[in-house]
Amino acid sequence: MSKRVIIGTAGHIDHGKSALVKALTGIDPDRLKEEKERGITIELGFAHLALPSGTLAGIIDVPGHEKFVRTMVAGAAGVDILMLVIAADEGVMPQTREHLDICRLLSIRHGLVVLNKCDKADEEWLALLEEDIGKFVSGTFLEGAPVVRVSAATGEGLTGLIGELDRIAAGVTGKDPSLFFRLPVDRSFSMKGFGTVVTGTLVGGTIRAGDEVRILPAGPVARVRGLQVHGGPAEFSTAGTRTAVNLQGVEKESAPRGSVLCSPGTLFPTRIVETYIEYLPLAPRPLKNRAQVSFHAFTSSTLARVLLYGTVEIPPGGSGYARIHLADEMVLLGGDRFILRGFSPLENFGYTVGGGRVLHPLPPRRKGAARAVPAALPMLDSAEIGTRIMAAIEDSGWQGLEDREAAAITGSGPESSVREIAKGVESGQLRRVEGNTRVWHRSAVEDVGRNAIEALSVLHKRFPDREGFPRDEISTLLPGGPDPGLVALSLAGAAEAGKTGDFYYLPAKRPRSVELSSPLARAITEKARQAGLNALSRTELTESL
């Protein structure tokens, strides 16, 4: 199968992004009547291009107007190669700056600068402009990248641009098909004779015609009636590919932009995420604890409140860890990138104040205000899958994690997650109960064991006549009522506890049988005879002996 990449445009309004896409592909990305009448892009536009090497490129054209940056973020998420378009007759403008910062925060690593409308400037001006552009991109992923002179109007430089895009595409590592299947929806519509169609970029996994998919965060399960890739029908589509999905049995309202297609039972929506935030130097003021922001990830956005860890504020140009509460549910995995925007425009820039990456999409509850950075977060930011898996499971405490949860939290593929968990079990760092789908860290098992011993002591005192207690009963006395399988696992390794059948006990507190002919038995019988109808309690009898 041919290599697939996604190319995205970025740049200020009226710098010729859509005209450039049309000149490269012959496809007009502006499809709305209003876009054609006003001469500006309002919604995302899409095209495709076969590069000389055979690589197939999907192209996403984003709006340049500052009012549509939310739409721009939706398009930029998932882009492999950036075409930063700058008009030769205007140079670097406010949305040029904001778009480049957004792309950097989204961790786009490849790209070039397209100096468009070169037919409107002389050589001396173009040379000065290229010098300014070099300073502008210094310190970003575009530092040292090609600056290609073109004119979308005349066709000048387009062949050279295609060659540069092909060269850059050769160095792009494709998105991982072993990850969970996930398609953030950027467009949803009804098509006569077909029904609901959604489009998006596969950020992981593979989808096939006939598959069942769940529409998150709150939608139904639907069946894939058909697929289109690069304008033609396809039996399947893989990670990194622009894809149109014809869904059977659902209305378009059930799969709006911002929703996510996934395989049933694999992913989950969340309203709380733990993150690492990068705050832009251009931000007008520090990011305060409990600040309200607009949160954007892939094709969805919502209001959010930021709770900082280990500090009361992050200064402009600073960074830090935070727990973010989302107003609406979103589907996020560990490693996903996001953008933070404010509510007042910055001078000569826009509303974007920062961004970052998700470290834990389903964090446990944590106590305390102005709390310290949780120990797990730096490890969840590790490049090593094994380190992230171990940190997520240890952080889950008594609850433990299922394999799929560990994979989603760490942003690793399900196969990688299973492999790393197996290594942990083999080393003794992780523990499993046979027949149970959950896995626990050794520290959690030991902690539950200590608490279970205390619970057994309480039960023996409360029911002194009973010889032992089932794991379910012991679990009810422990905080949160942990999985009975975990209780059994923890007591199996506790030297203080014994087990007969399905019952656990503390040998020192277990009732002892007494020979009826022994002195103790005769003394008990005599005390009972003396008490007559006034039967003694166990405590009274014990004290009298």
Coordinates of C-alpha atoms in Angstrom, one line a residue:
M1 CA 0.0 0.0 0.0
S2 CA 1.2 3.5 -0.8
K3 CA 2.5 5.7 2.0
R4 CA -0.1 8.2 3.3
V5 CA 0.6 11.7 4.7
I6 CA -1.6 14.6 5.7
I7 CA -0.5 18.1 4.5
G8 CA -2.1 21.1 6.2
T9 CA -2.1 24.8 5.3
A10 CA -1.8 27.6 7.8
G11 CA -1.4 31.4 7.5
H12 CA -3.1 34.7 7.6
I13 CA -6.4 35.5 5.9
D14 CA -6.2 36.2 2.2
H15 CA -2.6 35.0 1.8
G16 CA -3.8 32.5 -0.8
K17 CA -4.0 29.2 1.0
S18 CA -7.1 27.9 -0.8
A19 CA -5.9 29.2 -4.2
L20 CA -2.6 27.3 -3.6
V21 CA -4.4 24.1 -2.8
K22 CA -6.5 24.4 -6.0
A23 CA -3.4 25.2 -8.1
L24 CA -1.6 22.1 -6.7
T25 CA -4.5 19.6 -6.9
G26 CA -7.2 21.0 -9.3
I27 CA -9.7 20.7 -6.4
D28 CA -11.3 23.8 -5.0
P29 CA -11.4 23.4 -1.2
D30 CA -13.9 26.2 -0.7
R31 CA -17.2 24.4 -1.2
L32 CA -19.6 26.8 0.6
K33 CA -21.5 29.5 -1.4
E34 CA -20.6 32.1 1.3
E35 CA -16.9 31.2 0.9
K36 CA -17.0 31.7 -2.8
E37 CA -19.0 35.0 -2.5
R38 CA -16.7 36.5 0.3
G39 CA -13.5 35.0 -1.0
I40 CA -12.5 33.6 2.4
T41 CA -12.4 30.1 3.9
I42 CA -14.9 29.6 6.7
E43 CA -14.9 25.8 7.0
L44 CA -12.2 23.2 6.5
G45 CA -11.5 22.3 2.9
F46 CA -10.1 19.0 1.6
A47 CA -8.2 17.9 -1.4
H48 CA -5.7 15.1 -2.3
L49 CA -2.5 14.9 -4.3
A50 CA -0.4 12.0 -5.5
L51 CA 3.3 13.0 -5.0
P52 CA 6.0 11.9 -7.6
S53 CA 7.3 9.1 -5.3
G54 CA 3.8 7.6 -5.1
T55 CA 3.0 8.9 -1.7
L56 CA -0.6 9.9 -1.4
A57 CA -1.2 13.2 0.4
G58 CA -4.5 14.3 1.9
I59 CA -4.6 18.1 2.1
I60 CA -6.5 20.1 4.7
D61 CA -7.1 23.8 4.0
V62 CA -7.8 25.8 7.1
P63 CA -9.4 29.3 7.5
G64 CA -7.1 32.2 8.1
H65 CA -9.5 34.7 9.8
E66 CA -9.0 35.0 13.6
K67 CA -12.7 34.3 14.1
F68 CA -12.3 30.8 12.7
V69 CA -9.2 29.7 14.7
R70 CA -11.3 27.0 16.4
T71 CA -11.9 25.5 13.0
M72 CA -8.2 25.9 12.2
V73 CA -7.2 23.9 15.3
A74 CA -9.7 21.1 14.2
G75 CA -7.9 20.9 10.9
A76 CA -4.4 21.2 12.1
A77 CA -4.7 18.3 14.6
G78 CA -3.4 15.2 12.8
V79 CA -1.3 17.1 10.2
D80 CA 2.1 15.6 9.3
I81 CA 3.5 18.4 7.1
L82 CA 2.7 22.1 7.5
M83 CA 2.6 24.5 4.5
L84 CA 2.9 27.9 6.2
V85 CA 1.6 30.3 3.5
I86 CA 2.9 33.9 3.6
A87 CA 1.8 36.4 1.0
A88 CA 4.7 38.2 -0.6
D89 CA 2.8 41.5 -0.6
E90 CA 2.1 41.5 3.1
G91 CA 4.6 39.3 4.9
V92 CA 4.2 37.9 8.4
M93 CA 0.8 38.9 9.9
P94 CA -1.0 38.2 13.3
Q95 CA -2.6 34.9 12.2
T96 CA 0.7 33.8 10.7
R97 CA 2.1 34.0 14.2
E98 CA -0.8 32.4 16.0
H99 CA -1.1 29.5 13.5
L100 CA 2.6 28.7 13.8
D101 CA 2.4 28.6 17.6
I102 CA -0.7 26.4 17.4
C103 CA 1.1 24.0 15.0
R104 CA 4.2 23.9 17.3
L105 CA 2.0 23.2 20.4
L106 CA 0.3 20.4 18.4
S107 CA 3.7 18.9 17.9
I108 CA 3.8 19.1 14.1
R109 CA 7.4 18.4 13.3
H110 CA 7.7 18.7 9.5
G111 CA 7.0 21.6 7.1
L112 CA 8.0 24.4 4.9
V113 CA 7.2 28.0 4.2
V114 CA 5.4 28.9 1.0
L115 CA 6.0 32.5 -0.1
N116 CA 2.9 33.0 -2.3
K117 CA 2.0 35.8 -4.7
C118 CA 5.6 36.2 -5.7
D119 CA 4.4 37.7 -9.0
K120 CA 3.4 40.8 -6.9
A121 CA 6.9 41.6 -5.6
D122 CA 10.3 42.3 -7.0
E123 CA 13.5 40.4 -6.2
E124 CA 14.9 42.9 -3.7
W125 CA 11.7 42.8 -1.6
L126 CA 11.5 39.0 -1.8
A127 CA 15.1 38.7 -0.5
L128 CA 14.3 41.0 2.4
L129 CA 11.1 39.1 3.2
E130 CA 12.9 35.7 3.2
E131 CA 15.4 37.2 5.7
D132 CA 12.5 38.3 7.9
I133 CA 10.9 34.9 7.6
G134 CA 14.1 33.2 8.7
K135 CA 14.1 35.3 11.9
F136 CA 10.4 34.6 12.4
V137 CA 10.7 30.8 12.3
S138 CA 13.9 30.7 14.3
G139 CA 13.6 28.4 17.3
T140 CA 10.6 26.6 15.8
F141 CA 10.3 23.3 13.9
L142 CA 10.4 25.4 10.7
E143 CA 13.9 26.7 11.5
G144 CA 16.1 25.8 8.5
A145 CA 13.0 24.6 6.5
P146 CA 12.8 25.5 2.8
V147 CA 11.1 28.8 1.8
V148 CA 9.5 28.1 -1.6
R149 CA 8.6 31.0 -3.9
V150 CA 5.3 30.4 -5.8
S151 CA 2.4 32.1 -7.4
A152 CA -0.9 30.2 -7.2
A153 CA -2.2 32.6 -9.8
T154 CA 0.4 32.0 -12.5
G155 CA 1.6 28.5 -11.5
E156 CA 5.2 29.7 -10.9
G157 CA 7.1 27.5 -8.5
L158 CA 4.5 24.8 -8.1
T159 CA 6.6 22.0 -9.5
G160 CA 9.4 22.9 -7.1
L161 CA 6.9 23.0 -4.2
I162 CA 5.6 19.5 -5.1
G163 CA 9.2 18.2 -5.1
E164 CA 9.9 19.7 -1.7
L165 CA 6.7 18.2 -0.3
D166 CA 7.7 14.8 -1.6
R167 CA 11.2 15.1 -0.1
I168 CA 9.7 16.0 3.3
A169 CA 7.1 13.3 3.1
A170 CA 9.9 10.7 2.7
G171 CA 11.1 11.5 6.2
V172 CA 7.6 11.4 7.9
T173 CA 7.0 8.5 10.2
G174 CA 3.4 7.3 9.5
K175 CA 0.8 7.2 12.3
D176 CA 0.7 3.9 14.1
P177 CA -2.0 1.4 12.9
S178 CA -1.4 -0.7 16.0
L179 CA -3.0 2.0 18.2
F180 CA -6.7 1.9 19.0
F181 CA -8.9 2.8 16.0
R182 CA -9.9 6.5 16.4
L183 CA -11.4 9.0 13.9
P184 CA -12.2 12.5 15.2
V185 CA -15.1 13.7 13.1
D186 CA -14.5 17.1 11.3
R187 CA -17.5 17.0 9.0
S188 CA -20.9 15.3 9.1
F189 CA -23.6 15.5 6.5
S190 CA -26.4 13.5 4.9
M191 CA -26.1 12.3 1.3
K192 CA -29.1 11.3 -0.7
G193 CA -29.2 7.6 -1.3
F194 CA -26.4 6.9 1.2
G195 CA -27.5 8.5 4.5
T196 CA -25.0 9.8 7.1
V197 CA -21.4 10.4 6.0
V198 CA -18.7 11.6 8.3
T199 CA -15.1 12.6 7.5
G200 CA -11.9 12.9 9.4
T201 CA -8.3 11.8 9.7
L202 CA -7.6 8.4 11.2
V203 CA -5.2 9.1 14.1
G204 CA -4.8 5.4 14.9
G205 CA -5.8 1.9 13.9
T206 CA -7.7 0.6 10.9
I207 CA -11.3 0.7 9.8
R208 CA -13.0 -1.6 7.3
A209 CA -16.3 -1.7 5.5
G210 CA -18.8 -3.7 7.6
D211 CA -17.1 -2.8 11.0
E212 CA -19.2 -1.8 13.9
V213 CA -18.2 1.6 15.4
R214 CA -19.2 3.5 18.5
I215 CA -19.8 7.2 18.3
L216 CA -18.5 8.9 21.4
P217 CA -18.9 10.7 23.7
A218 CA -22.6 9.8 23.9
G219 CA -23.7 8.4 20.5
P220 CA -24.9 4.9 19.4
V221 CA -23.2 2.0 17.8
A222 CA -23.4 2.1 14.0
R223 CA -22.2 -0.1 11.1
V224 CA -19.8 1.1 8.4
R225 CA -21.7 0.9 5.1
G226 CA -18.9 2.1 3.0
L227 CA -15.6 4.0 2.9
Q228 CA -14.0 6.5 0.6
V229 CA -10.3 7.4 0.5
H230 CA -8.9 10.1 -1.8
G231 CA -12.2 10.4 -3.6
G232 CA -12.7 6.7 -4.4
P233 CA -14.3 3.7 -2.7
A234 CA -12.1 1.6 -0.4
E235 CA -12.5 -1.6 1.6
F236 CA -10.4 -0.3 4.4
S237 CA -8.5 2.8 5.6
T238 CA -5.5 3.0 8.0
A239 CA -3.9 5.5 10.4
G240 CA -2.8 8.8 8.8
T241 CA -5.4 8.7 6.0
R242 CA -8.2 11.2 5.3
T243 CA -11.3 9.0 5.3
A244 CA -15.1 9.4 4.5
V245 CA -17.2 6.9 6.4
N246 CA -20.8 6.1 5.4
L247 CA -22.6 5.1 8.6
Q248 CA -25.7 2.9 8.5
G249 CA -28.6 3.3 10.9
V250 CA -27.8 6.7 12.4
E251 CA -28.7 10.3 11.7
K252 CA -26.0 13.0 11.1
E253 CA -27.0 14.6 14.4
S254 CA -25.7 11.5 16.2
A255 CA -22.2 12.0 14.8
P256 CA -21.5 15.8 14.8
R257 CA -18.2 17.4 14.4
G258 CA -16.2 16.9 17.6
S259 CA -17.5 13.3 18.1
V260 CA -15.1 10.4 17.7
L261 CA -15.5 7.0 16.0
C262 CA -13.9 4.1 17.8
S263 CA -14.3 0.4 18.1
P264 CA -16.9 -0.6 20.7
G265 CA -15.5 -1.2 24.2
T266 CA -12.1 0.4 23.6
L267 CA -12.2 4.1 24.4
F268 CA -14.0 6.2 26.9
P269 CA -15.1 9.8 27.3
T270 CA -13.8 12.0 30.2
R271 CA -14.3 15.3 31.8
I272 CA -11.1 15.5 33.9
V273 CA -7.6 15.2 32.5
E274 CA -4.1 15.7 34.0
T275 CA -1.8 17.6 31.7
Y276 CA 1.5 19.3 31.1
I277 CA 0.9 22.9 30.0
E278 CA 3.2 25.2 27.9
Y279 CA 2.2 28.9 28.4
L280 CA 3.1 31.2 25.5
P281 CA 5.6 34.1 26.1
L282 CA 3.0 36.4 24.5
A283 CA 0.4 35.7 27.1
P284 CA -0.6 39.0 28.7
R285 CA -0.7 37.8 32.3
P286 CA 0.2 34.6 34.3
L287 CA -2.1 31.6 34.1
K288 CA -3.7 31.6 37.5
N289 CA -4.9 28.6 39.5
R290 CA -8.6 27.9 38.7
A291 CA -8.4 30.1 35.5
Q292 CA -11.2 29.5 32.9
V293 CA -10.0 28.8 29.4
S294 CA -11.3 27.4 26.1
F295 CA -9.9 23.9 25.6
H296 CA -9.4 22.5 22.0
A297 CA -8.3 19.0 21.1
F298 CA -8.6 17.4 17.6
T299 CA -12.0 18.5 16.3
S300 CA -13.7 19.2 19.6
S301 CA -13.6 22.1 22.0
T302 CA -15.2 23.1 25.4
L303 CA -14.8 25.5 28.3
A304 CA -12.5 24.3 31.0
R305 CA -11.1 25.2 34.4
V306 CA -7.4 24.8 35.1
L307 CA -6.3 23.6 38.6
L308 CA -2.5 23.9 38.9
Y309 CA -0.2 21.5 40.7
G310 CA 2.7 22.7 42.8
T311 CA 2.2 26.4 42.1
V312 CA -0.4 29.2 42.1
E313 CA 0.4 30.5 38.7
I314 CA 2.4 29.8 35.5
P315 CA 4.1 33.0 34.1
P316 CA 4.2 33.8 30.4
G317 CA 6.8 31.6 28.8
G318 CA 6.5 29.1 31.7
S319 CA 5.2 25.6 32.0
G320 CA 3.7 23.3 34.6
Y321 CA 1.4 20.4 35.5
A322 CA -2.3 20.9 35.9
R323 CA -5.6 19.1 36.3
I324 CA -8.2 20.4 33.9
H325 CA -11.9 20.1 34.4
L326 CA -13.8 20.1 31.1
A327 CA -17.4 21.4 30.8
D328 CA -18.2 18.7 28.2
E329 CA -17.1 15.2 27.8
M330 CA -14.2 14.6 25.3
V331 CA -12.4 11.5 24.1
L332 CA -8.7 11.8 24.9
L333 CA -5.8 9.5 25.3
G334 CA -2.4 9.9 27.0
G335 CA -0.1 11.9 24.7
D336 CA -2.8 13.8 22.9
R337 CA -2.1 17.5 22.2
F338 CA -4.4 20.4 23.1
I339 CA -4.7 24.1 22.7
L340 CA -5.7 26.7 25.3
R341 CA -7.3 29.9 24.2
G342 CA -8.4 32.9 26.2
F343 CA -11.3 35.2 25.8
S344 CA -9.5 38.5 24.9
P345 CA -7.4 38.9 21.8
L346 CA -3.7 39.5 22.3
E347 CA -2.1 42.5 20.5
N348 CA -1.0 41.5 17.0
F349 CA -1.6 37.8 17.7
G350 CA -5.0 36.2 18.6
Y351 CA -6.6 34.4 21.5
T352 CA -4.3 31.4 21.9
V353 CA -2.4 31.5 25.2
G354 CA -0.9 28.0 25.3
G355 CA -1.3 24.3 24.9
G356 CA 0.2 21.1 26.0
R357 CA -0.2 17.3 26.2
V358 CA -2.5 15.0 28.1
L359 CA -0.7 12.8 30.6
H360 CA -3.7 11.1 32.2
P361 CA -7.1 11.1 30.6
L362 CA -8.9 9.4 33.5
P363 CA -7.0 10.4 36.7
P364 CA -7.9 9.2 40.2
R365 CA -9.2 11.6 42.8
R366 CA -6.5 13.5 44.6
K367 CA -6.8 15.4 47.9
G368 CA -5.7 18.9 48.9
A369 CA -5.6 22.4 47.5
A370 CA -2.5 23.9 45.8
R371 CA -1.4 20.3 45.8
A372 CA 2.1 19.0 44.9
V373 CA 2.7 17.5 41.5
P374 CA 1.5 13.8 41.6
A375 CA 4.5 11.5 41.5
A376 CA 3.0 9.6 38.5
L377 CA 2.8 12.6 36.1
P378 CA 6.5 13.0 35.2
M379 CA 6.7 9.2 34.6
L380 CA 3.5 9.3 32.5
D381 CA 5.4 11.9 30.3
S382 CA 8.2 9.4 29.6
A383 CA 9.0 8.3 26.1
E384 CA 9.3 4.7 27.3
I385 CA 6.0 2.8 27.1
G386 CA 7.0 0.5 29.9
T387 CA 7.6 3.4 32.3
R388 CA 4.2 4.9 31.4
I389 CA 2.4 1.6 31.9
M390 CA 4.0 1.0 35.3
A391 CA 3.3 4.5 36.4
A392 CA -0.4 4.3 35.3
I393 CA -1.0 1.0 37.1
E394 CA 0.8 2.1 40.3
D395 CA -1.2 5.4 40.3
S396 CA -4.5 3.5 40.0
G397 CA -3.9 2.1 43.5
W398 CA -6.4 -0.4 44.8
Q399 CA -8.6 0.0 41.8
G400 CA -6.1 -1.4 39.3
L401 CA -6.5 -1.2 35.6
E402 CA -7.7 -3.4 32.8
D403 CA -5.3 -3.9 29.8
R404 CA -7.3 -1.6 27.6
E405 CA -7.5 1.1 30.3
A406 CA -3.7 1.0 30.6
A407 CA -3.3 1.3 26.9
A408 CA -5.7 4.3 26.6
I409 CA -4.2 6.1 29.6
T410 CA -0.7 5.8 28.2
G411 CA -1.6 6.3 24.6
S412 CA 0.1 3.0 23.7
G413 CA -1.3 0.3 21.4
P414 CA -3.3 -2.6 23.0
E415 CA -0.7 -5.1 21.9
S416 CA 2.2 -3.0 23.3
S417 CA 0.2 -2.6 26.6
V418 CA -0.4 -6.3 27.0
R419 CA 3.3 -7.0 26.3
E420 CA 4.6 -4.5 28.8
I421 CA 2.1 -5.7 31.5
A422 CA 3.2 -9.3 30.9
K423 CA 6.8 -8.2 31.6
G424 CA 5.7 -6.5 34.8
V425 CA 3.9 -9.6 36.0
E426 CA 6.9 -11.8 35.2
S427 CA 9.2 -9.5 37.2
G428 CA 6.8 -9.4 40.1
Q429 CA 6.2 -5.6 39.9
L430 CA 2.6 -6.3 38.7
R431 CA 0.1 -8.8 40.0
R432 CA -2.9 -10.5 38.4
V433 CA -5.7 -12.8 39.7
E434 CA -6.4 -15.8 37.5
G435 CA -9.6 -15.2 35.6
N436 CA -9.6 -11.5 36.4
T437 CA -9.1 -8.8 33.7
R438 CA -7.5 -6.3 36.1
V439 CA -3.9 -5.9 37.0
W440 CA -2.4 -4.2 40.2
H441 CA 0.9 -2.8 41.2
R442 CA 2.8 -4.8 43.9
S443 CA 2.6 -1.8 46.3
A444 CA -1.2 -1.8 46.1
V445 CA -1.4 -5.5 46.8
E446 CA 0.8 -5.1 49.8
D447 CA -1.2 -2.1 51.1
V448 CA -4.5 -4.0 50.7
G449 CA -2.9 -7.0 52.5
R450 CA -2.1 -4.8 55.6
N451 CA -5.6 -3.5 55.6
A452 CA -7.1 -6.9 55.1
I453 CA -5.3 -8.2 58.2
E454 CA -6.7 -5.4 60.3
A455 CA -10.2 -6.2 58.8
L456 CA -9.8 -9.9 59.8
S457 CA -8.9 -8.8 63.3
V458 CA -12.1 -6.8 63.5
L459 CA -14.2 -9.6 62.2
H460 CA -12.7 -12.1 64.6
K461 CA -13.5 -9.8 67.5
R462 CA -17.0 -9.2 66.2
F463 CA -17.7 -12.9 65.5
P464 CA -15.5 -14.8 67.8
D465 CA -17.3 -18.1 67.2
R466 CA -16.6 -18.1 63.4
E467 CA -13.6 -19.9 62.2
G468 CA -13.0 -17.8 59.1
F469 CA -14.4 -15.2 56.7
P470 CA -14.9 -15.1 52.9
R471 CA -13.0 -12.5 50.8
D472 CA -16.2 -10.7 49.8
E473 CA -17.0 -10.0 53.5
I474 CA -13.5 -8.9 54.2
S475 CA -13.7 -6.5 51.2
T476 CA -16.8 -4.7 52.7
L477 CA -14.7 -3.6 55.6
L478 CA -12.0 -2.0 53.5
P479 CA -12.2 1.6 52.2
G480 CA -13.9 1.7 48.8
G481 CA -14.7 -2.0 48.9
P482 CA -11.8 -3.2 46.6
D483 CA -12.1 -6.1 44.2
P484 CA -12.5 -9.3 46.2
G485 CA -9.9 -10.9 43.9
L486 CA -7.4 -8.3 45.0
V487 CA -8.2 -9.1 48.7
A488 CA -7.6 -12.8 48.0
L489 CA -4.4 -12.0 46.2
S490 CA -3.1 -9.8 49.0
L491 CA -3.9 -12.3 51.8
A492 CA -2.3 -15.1 49.8
G493 CA 1.0 -13.4 50.4
A494 CA 0.4 -12.4 54.0
A495 CA 2.2 -14.6 56.6
E496 CA -0.2 -13.6 59.3
A497 CA -3.3 -15.0 57.6
G498 CA -4.4 -18.6 57.0
K499 CA -7.0 -20.1 54.7
T500 CA -9.3 -23.1 54.8
G501 CA -11.3 -23.6 51.7
D502 CA -12.7 -20.2 50.8
F503 CA -12.4 -18.8 54.3
Y504 CA -9.5 -16.6 55.7
Y505 CA -8.6 -16.3 59.3
L506 CA -5.9 -15.1 61.7
P507 CA -4.5 -18.2 63.5
A508 CA -3.9 -16.4 66.7
K509 CA -7.6 -15.3 66.9
R510 CA -9.3 -18.4 65.5
P511 CA -11.5 -20.3 68.0
R512 CA -9.7 -23.4 69.4
S513 CA -11.4 -26.7 70.0
V514 CA -11.1 -28.1 73.5
E515 CA -11.2 -31.7 74.7
L516 CA -14.4 -32.2 76.7
S517 CA -12.4 -34.2 79.3
S518 CA -9.7 -31.5 79.8
P519 CA -9.5 -29.4 83.0
L520 CA -10.6 -26.3 81.0
A521 CA -13.7 -28.0 79.7
R522 CA -14.6 -29.2 83.2
A523 CA -14.2 -25.7 84.6
I524 CA -16.4 -24.2 81.9
T525 CA -19.1 -26.8 82.5
E526 CA -19.0 -26.1 86.3
K527 CA -19.3 -22.3 85.7
A528 CA -22.3 -22.9 83.5
R529 CA -23.9 -25.2 86.0
Q530 CA -23.4 -22.6 88.8
A531 CA -25.0 -19.8 86.6
G532 CA -28.1 -21.8 86.1
L533 CA -30.7 -19.9 84.1
N534 CA -28.5 -16.7 84.3
A535 CA -26.3 -17.7 81.4
L536 CA -22.9 -16.0 81.4
S537 CA -21.7 -14.0 78.4
R538 CA -18.4 -15.1 76.7
T539 CA -16.7 -12.1 78.3
E540 CA -18.0 -12.9 81.8
L541 CA -17.1 -16.6 81.4
T542 CA -13.6 -15.7 80.2
E543 CA -13.0 -13.3 83.1
S544 CA -14.2 -15.9 85.7
L545 CA -11.8 -18.6 84.6

